[in-house]
mmCIF file of C-alpha atoms in Angstrom:
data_model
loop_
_atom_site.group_PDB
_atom_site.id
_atom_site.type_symbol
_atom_site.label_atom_id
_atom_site.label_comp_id
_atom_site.label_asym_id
_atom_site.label_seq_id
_atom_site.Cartn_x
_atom_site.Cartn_y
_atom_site.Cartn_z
ATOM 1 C CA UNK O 1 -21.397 -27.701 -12.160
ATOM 2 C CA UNK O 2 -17.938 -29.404 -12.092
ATOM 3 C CA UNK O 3 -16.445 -29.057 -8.868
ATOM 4 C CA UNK O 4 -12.833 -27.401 -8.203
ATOM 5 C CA UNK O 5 -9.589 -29.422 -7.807
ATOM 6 C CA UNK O 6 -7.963 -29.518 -4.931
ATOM 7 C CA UNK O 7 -4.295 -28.944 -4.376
ATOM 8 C CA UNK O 8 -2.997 -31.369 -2.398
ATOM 9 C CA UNK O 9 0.759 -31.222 -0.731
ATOM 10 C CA UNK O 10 2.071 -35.011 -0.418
ATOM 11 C CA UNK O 11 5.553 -36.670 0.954
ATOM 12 C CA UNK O 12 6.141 -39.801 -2.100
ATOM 13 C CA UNK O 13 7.746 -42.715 -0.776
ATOM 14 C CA UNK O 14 10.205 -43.474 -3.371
ATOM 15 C CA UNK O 15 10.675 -47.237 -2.671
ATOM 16 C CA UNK O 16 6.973 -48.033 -2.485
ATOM 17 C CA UNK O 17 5.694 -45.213 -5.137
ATOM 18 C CA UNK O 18 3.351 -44.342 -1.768
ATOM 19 C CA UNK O 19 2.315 -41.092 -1.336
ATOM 20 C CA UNK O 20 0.848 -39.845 2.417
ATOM 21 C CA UNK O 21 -0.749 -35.418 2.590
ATOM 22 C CA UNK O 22 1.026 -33.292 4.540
ATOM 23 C CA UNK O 23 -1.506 -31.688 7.019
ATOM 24 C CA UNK O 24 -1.378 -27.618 6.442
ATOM 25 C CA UNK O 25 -0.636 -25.355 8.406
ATOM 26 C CA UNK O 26 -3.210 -22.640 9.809
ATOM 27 C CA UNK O 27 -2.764 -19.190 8.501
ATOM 28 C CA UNK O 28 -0.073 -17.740 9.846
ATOM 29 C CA UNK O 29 -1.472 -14.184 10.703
ATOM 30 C CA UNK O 30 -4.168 -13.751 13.579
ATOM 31 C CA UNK O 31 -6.717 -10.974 11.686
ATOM 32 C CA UNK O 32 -6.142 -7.761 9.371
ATOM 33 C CA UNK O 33 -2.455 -7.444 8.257
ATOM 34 C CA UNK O 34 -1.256 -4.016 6.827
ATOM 35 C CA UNK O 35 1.367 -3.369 3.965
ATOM 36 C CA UNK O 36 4.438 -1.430 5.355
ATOM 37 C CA UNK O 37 6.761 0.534 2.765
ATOM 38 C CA UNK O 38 10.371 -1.619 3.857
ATOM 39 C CA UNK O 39 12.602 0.895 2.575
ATOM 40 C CA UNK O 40 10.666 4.319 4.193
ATOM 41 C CA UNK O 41 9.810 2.465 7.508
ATOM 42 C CA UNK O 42 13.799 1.978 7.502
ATOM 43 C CA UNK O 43 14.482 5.363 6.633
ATOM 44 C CA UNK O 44 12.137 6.336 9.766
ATOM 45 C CA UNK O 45 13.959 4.105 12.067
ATOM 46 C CA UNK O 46 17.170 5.098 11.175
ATOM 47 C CA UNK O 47 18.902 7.444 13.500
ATOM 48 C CA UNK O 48 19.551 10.005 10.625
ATOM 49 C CA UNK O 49 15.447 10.590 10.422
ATOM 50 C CA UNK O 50 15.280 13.232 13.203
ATOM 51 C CA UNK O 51 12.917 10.263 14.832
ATOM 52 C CA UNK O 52 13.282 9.998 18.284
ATOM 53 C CA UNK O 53 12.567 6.648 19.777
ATOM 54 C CA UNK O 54 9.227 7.851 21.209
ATOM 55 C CA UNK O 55 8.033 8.920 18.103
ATOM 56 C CA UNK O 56 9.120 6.117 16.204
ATOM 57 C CA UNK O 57 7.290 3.982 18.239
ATOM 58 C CA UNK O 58 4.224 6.406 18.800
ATOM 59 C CA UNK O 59 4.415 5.889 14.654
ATOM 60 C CA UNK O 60 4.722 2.390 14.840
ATOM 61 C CA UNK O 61 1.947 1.612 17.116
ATOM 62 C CA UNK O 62 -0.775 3.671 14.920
ATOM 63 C CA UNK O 63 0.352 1.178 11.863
ATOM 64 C CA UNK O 64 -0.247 -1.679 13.378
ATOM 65 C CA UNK O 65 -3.688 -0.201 15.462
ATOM 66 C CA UNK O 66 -5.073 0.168 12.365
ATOM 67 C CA UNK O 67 -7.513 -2.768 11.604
ATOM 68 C CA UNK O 68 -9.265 -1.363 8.944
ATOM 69 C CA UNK O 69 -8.467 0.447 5.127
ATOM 70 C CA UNK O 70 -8.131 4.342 5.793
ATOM 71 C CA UNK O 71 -9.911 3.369 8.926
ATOM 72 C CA UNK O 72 -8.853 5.659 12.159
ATOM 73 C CA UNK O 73 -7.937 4.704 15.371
ATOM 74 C CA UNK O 74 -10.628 5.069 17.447
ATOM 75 C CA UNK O 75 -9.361 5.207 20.522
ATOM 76 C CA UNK O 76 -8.771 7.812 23.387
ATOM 77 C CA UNK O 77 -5.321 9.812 23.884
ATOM 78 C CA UNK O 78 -5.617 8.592 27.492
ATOM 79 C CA UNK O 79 -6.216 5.063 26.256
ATOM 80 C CA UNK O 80 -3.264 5.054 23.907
ATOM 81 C CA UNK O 81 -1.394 6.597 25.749
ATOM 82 C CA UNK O 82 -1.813 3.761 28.890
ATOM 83 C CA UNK O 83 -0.806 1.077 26.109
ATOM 84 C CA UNK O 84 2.204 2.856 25.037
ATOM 85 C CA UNK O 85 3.532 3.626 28.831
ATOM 86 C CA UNK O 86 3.472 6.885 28.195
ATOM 87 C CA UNK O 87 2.280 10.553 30.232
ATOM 88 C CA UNK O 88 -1.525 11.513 27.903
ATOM 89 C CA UNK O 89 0.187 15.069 27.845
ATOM 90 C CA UNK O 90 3.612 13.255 26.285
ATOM 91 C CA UNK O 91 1.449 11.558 23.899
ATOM 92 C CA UNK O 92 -0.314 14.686 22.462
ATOM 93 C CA UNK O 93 3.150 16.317 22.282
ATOM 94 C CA UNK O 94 4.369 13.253 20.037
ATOM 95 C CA UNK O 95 0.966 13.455 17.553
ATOM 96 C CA UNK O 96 1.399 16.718 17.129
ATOM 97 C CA UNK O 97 4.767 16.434 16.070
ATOM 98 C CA UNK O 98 4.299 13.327 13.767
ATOM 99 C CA UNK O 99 0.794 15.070 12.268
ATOM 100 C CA UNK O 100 2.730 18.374 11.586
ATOM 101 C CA UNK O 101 5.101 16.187 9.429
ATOM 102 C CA UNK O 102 2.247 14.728 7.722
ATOM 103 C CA UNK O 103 3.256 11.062 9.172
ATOM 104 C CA UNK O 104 -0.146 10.659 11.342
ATOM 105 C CA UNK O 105 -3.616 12.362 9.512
ATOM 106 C CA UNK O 106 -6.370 13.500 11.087
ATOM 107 C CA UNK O 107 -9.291 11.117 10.327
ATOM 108 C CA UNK O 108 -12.283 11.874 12.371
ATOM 109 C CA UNK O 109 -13.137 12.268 15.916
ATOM 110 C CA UNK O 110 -16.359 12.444 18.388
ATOM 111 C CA UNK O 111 -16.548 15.883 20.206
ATOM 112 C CA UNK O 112 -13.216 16.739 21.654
ATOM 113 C CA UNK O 113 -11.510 14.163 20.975
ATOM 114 C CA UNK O 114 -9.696 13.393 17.492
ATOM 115 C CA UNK O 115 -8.250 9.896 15.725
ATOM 116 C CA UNK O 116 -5.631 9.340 13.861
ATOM 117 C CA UNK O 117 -4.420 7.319 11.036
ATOM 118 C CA UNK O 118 -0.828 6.699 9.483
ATOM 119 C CA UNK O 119 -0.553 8.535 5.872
ATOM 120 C CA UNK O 120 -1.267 5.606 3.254
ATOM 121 C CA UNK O 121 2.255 6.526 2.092
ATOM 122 C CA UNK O 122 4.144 4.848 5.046
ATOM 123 C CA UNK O 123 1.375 1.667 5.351
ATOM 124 C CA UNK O 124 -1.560 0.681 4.042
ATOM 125 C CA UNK O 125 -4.373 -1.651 4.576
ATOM 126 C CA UNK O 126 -5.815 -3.370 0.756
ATOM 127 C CA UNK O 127 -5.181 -4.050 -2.605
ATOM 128 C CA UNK O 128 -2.728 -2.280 -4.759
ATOM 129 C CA UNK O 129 -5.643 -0.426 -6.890
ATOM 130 C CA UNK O 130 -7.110 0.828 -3.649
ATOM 131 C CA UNK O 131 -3.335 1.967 -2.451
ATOM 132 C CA UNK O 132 -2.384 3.823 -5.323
ATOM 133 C CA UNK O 133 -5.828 5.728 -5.687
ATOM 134 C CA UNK O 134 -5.364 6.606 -1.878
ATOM 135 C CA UNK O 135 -2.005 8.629 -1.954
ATOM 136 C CA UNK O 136 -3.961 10.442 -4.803
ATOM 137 C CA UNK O 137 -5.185 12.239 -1.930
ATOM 138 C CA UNK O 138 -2.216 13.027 0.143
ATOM 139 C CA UNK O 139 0.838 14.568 -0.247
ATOM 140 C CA UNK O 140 4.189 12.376 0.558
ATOM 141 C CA UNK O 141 5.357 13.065 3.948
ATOM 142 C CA UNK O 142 9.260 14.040 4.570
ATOM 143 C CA UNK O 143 11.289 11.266 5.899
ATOM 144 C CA UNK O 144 14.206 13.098 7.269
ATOM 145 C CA UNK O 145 11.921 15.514 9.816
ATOM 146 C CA UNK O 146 14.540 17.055 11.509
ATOM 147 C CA UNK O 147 18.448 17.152 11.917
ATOM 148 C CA UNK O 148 19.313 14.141 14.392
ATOM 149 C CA UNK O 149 20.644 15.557 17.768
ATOM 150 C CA UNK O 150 23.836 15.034 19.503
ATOM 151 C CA UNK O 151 23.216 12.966 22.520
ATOM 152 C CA UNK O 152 26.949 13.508 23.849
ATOM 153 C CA UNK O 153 26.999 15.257 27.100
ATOM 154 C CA UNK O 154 28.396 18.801 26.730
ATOM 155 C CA UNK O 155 31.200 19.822 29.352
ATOM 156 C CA UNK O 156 30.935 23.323 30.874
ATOM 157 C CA UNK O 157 34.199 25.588 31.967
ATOM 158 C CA UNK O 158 33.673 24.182 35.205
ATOM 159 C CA UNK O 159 34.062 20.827 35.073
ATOM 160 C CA UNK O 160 37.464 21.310 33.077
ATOM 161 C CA UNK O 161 38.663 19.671 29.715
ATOM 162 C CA UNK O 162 39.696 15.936 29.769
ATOM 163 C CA UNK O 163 42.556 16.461 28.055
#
């Protein structure tokens, strides 16, 4: 059996027609990598979402906890919820929220306690064939989940008008 060329990457000295490899580089990611929609992880972020910043990041976490295709985090609330710096009770607040809005999906659990997974709409662990047959399954959550809130400090009658 013939055996495979190799591609090589080489500097050419263009005096001396000499030629030297340039070492390569090690891969640049550490394990599993997942595929995150640009555009709707941008419209999440954005302040016009109905996100809050908690949620957001509860969100973002679950994307990148995922090490495996469709795979749930397996992992307690009270576990996650020591990684994040956040209350357990805060957490299951926030999950609720984001799995009511179809963002997180249920996918499994052992006695009381459920996992998660991010829909395969927002990010996605695979090959293209595998991603497109997996939203087959789901329906596309809502990116705008609620009307963004004023943060502005409201005066009352007491304190008196500025102007």
């Amino acid at each position: 059996m013939a055996k495979a060329a190799r591609k090589v990457l080489a500097l050419v000295d263009e005096e001396t027609g000499q030629y030297s490899e340039v070492q390569r580089a090690a891969y640049a990611f550490d394990g599993p990598h997942i595929n995150v929609g640009i555009r709707k992880g941008r419209q999440l972020a954005s302040g016009a979402s109905g996100l809050t910043d908690r949620q957001y990041r509860v969100l973002s976490w679950y994307w990148f906890a995922t090490e495996q295709s469709q795979g749930p985090v397996t992992m307690t609330g009270t576990d996650i919820a020591k990684e994040l710096g956040l209350s357990p009770d805060s957490l299951s607040r926030t999950v609720k929220f984001l799995k009511k809005h179809r963002l997180l999906v249920e996918a499994g659990g052992i006695g009381r306690t459920t996992f998660y997974r991010t829909t395969p709409y927002l990010a996605f662990i695979g090959t293209g064939f595998e991603h497109r047959e997996a939203v087959k399954e789901w329906n596309p959550p809502e990116l705008t989940v609620a009307e963004p809130r004023s943060r502005r400090r409201k005066k009352t009658d007491e304190e008196g008008d500025p102007s």
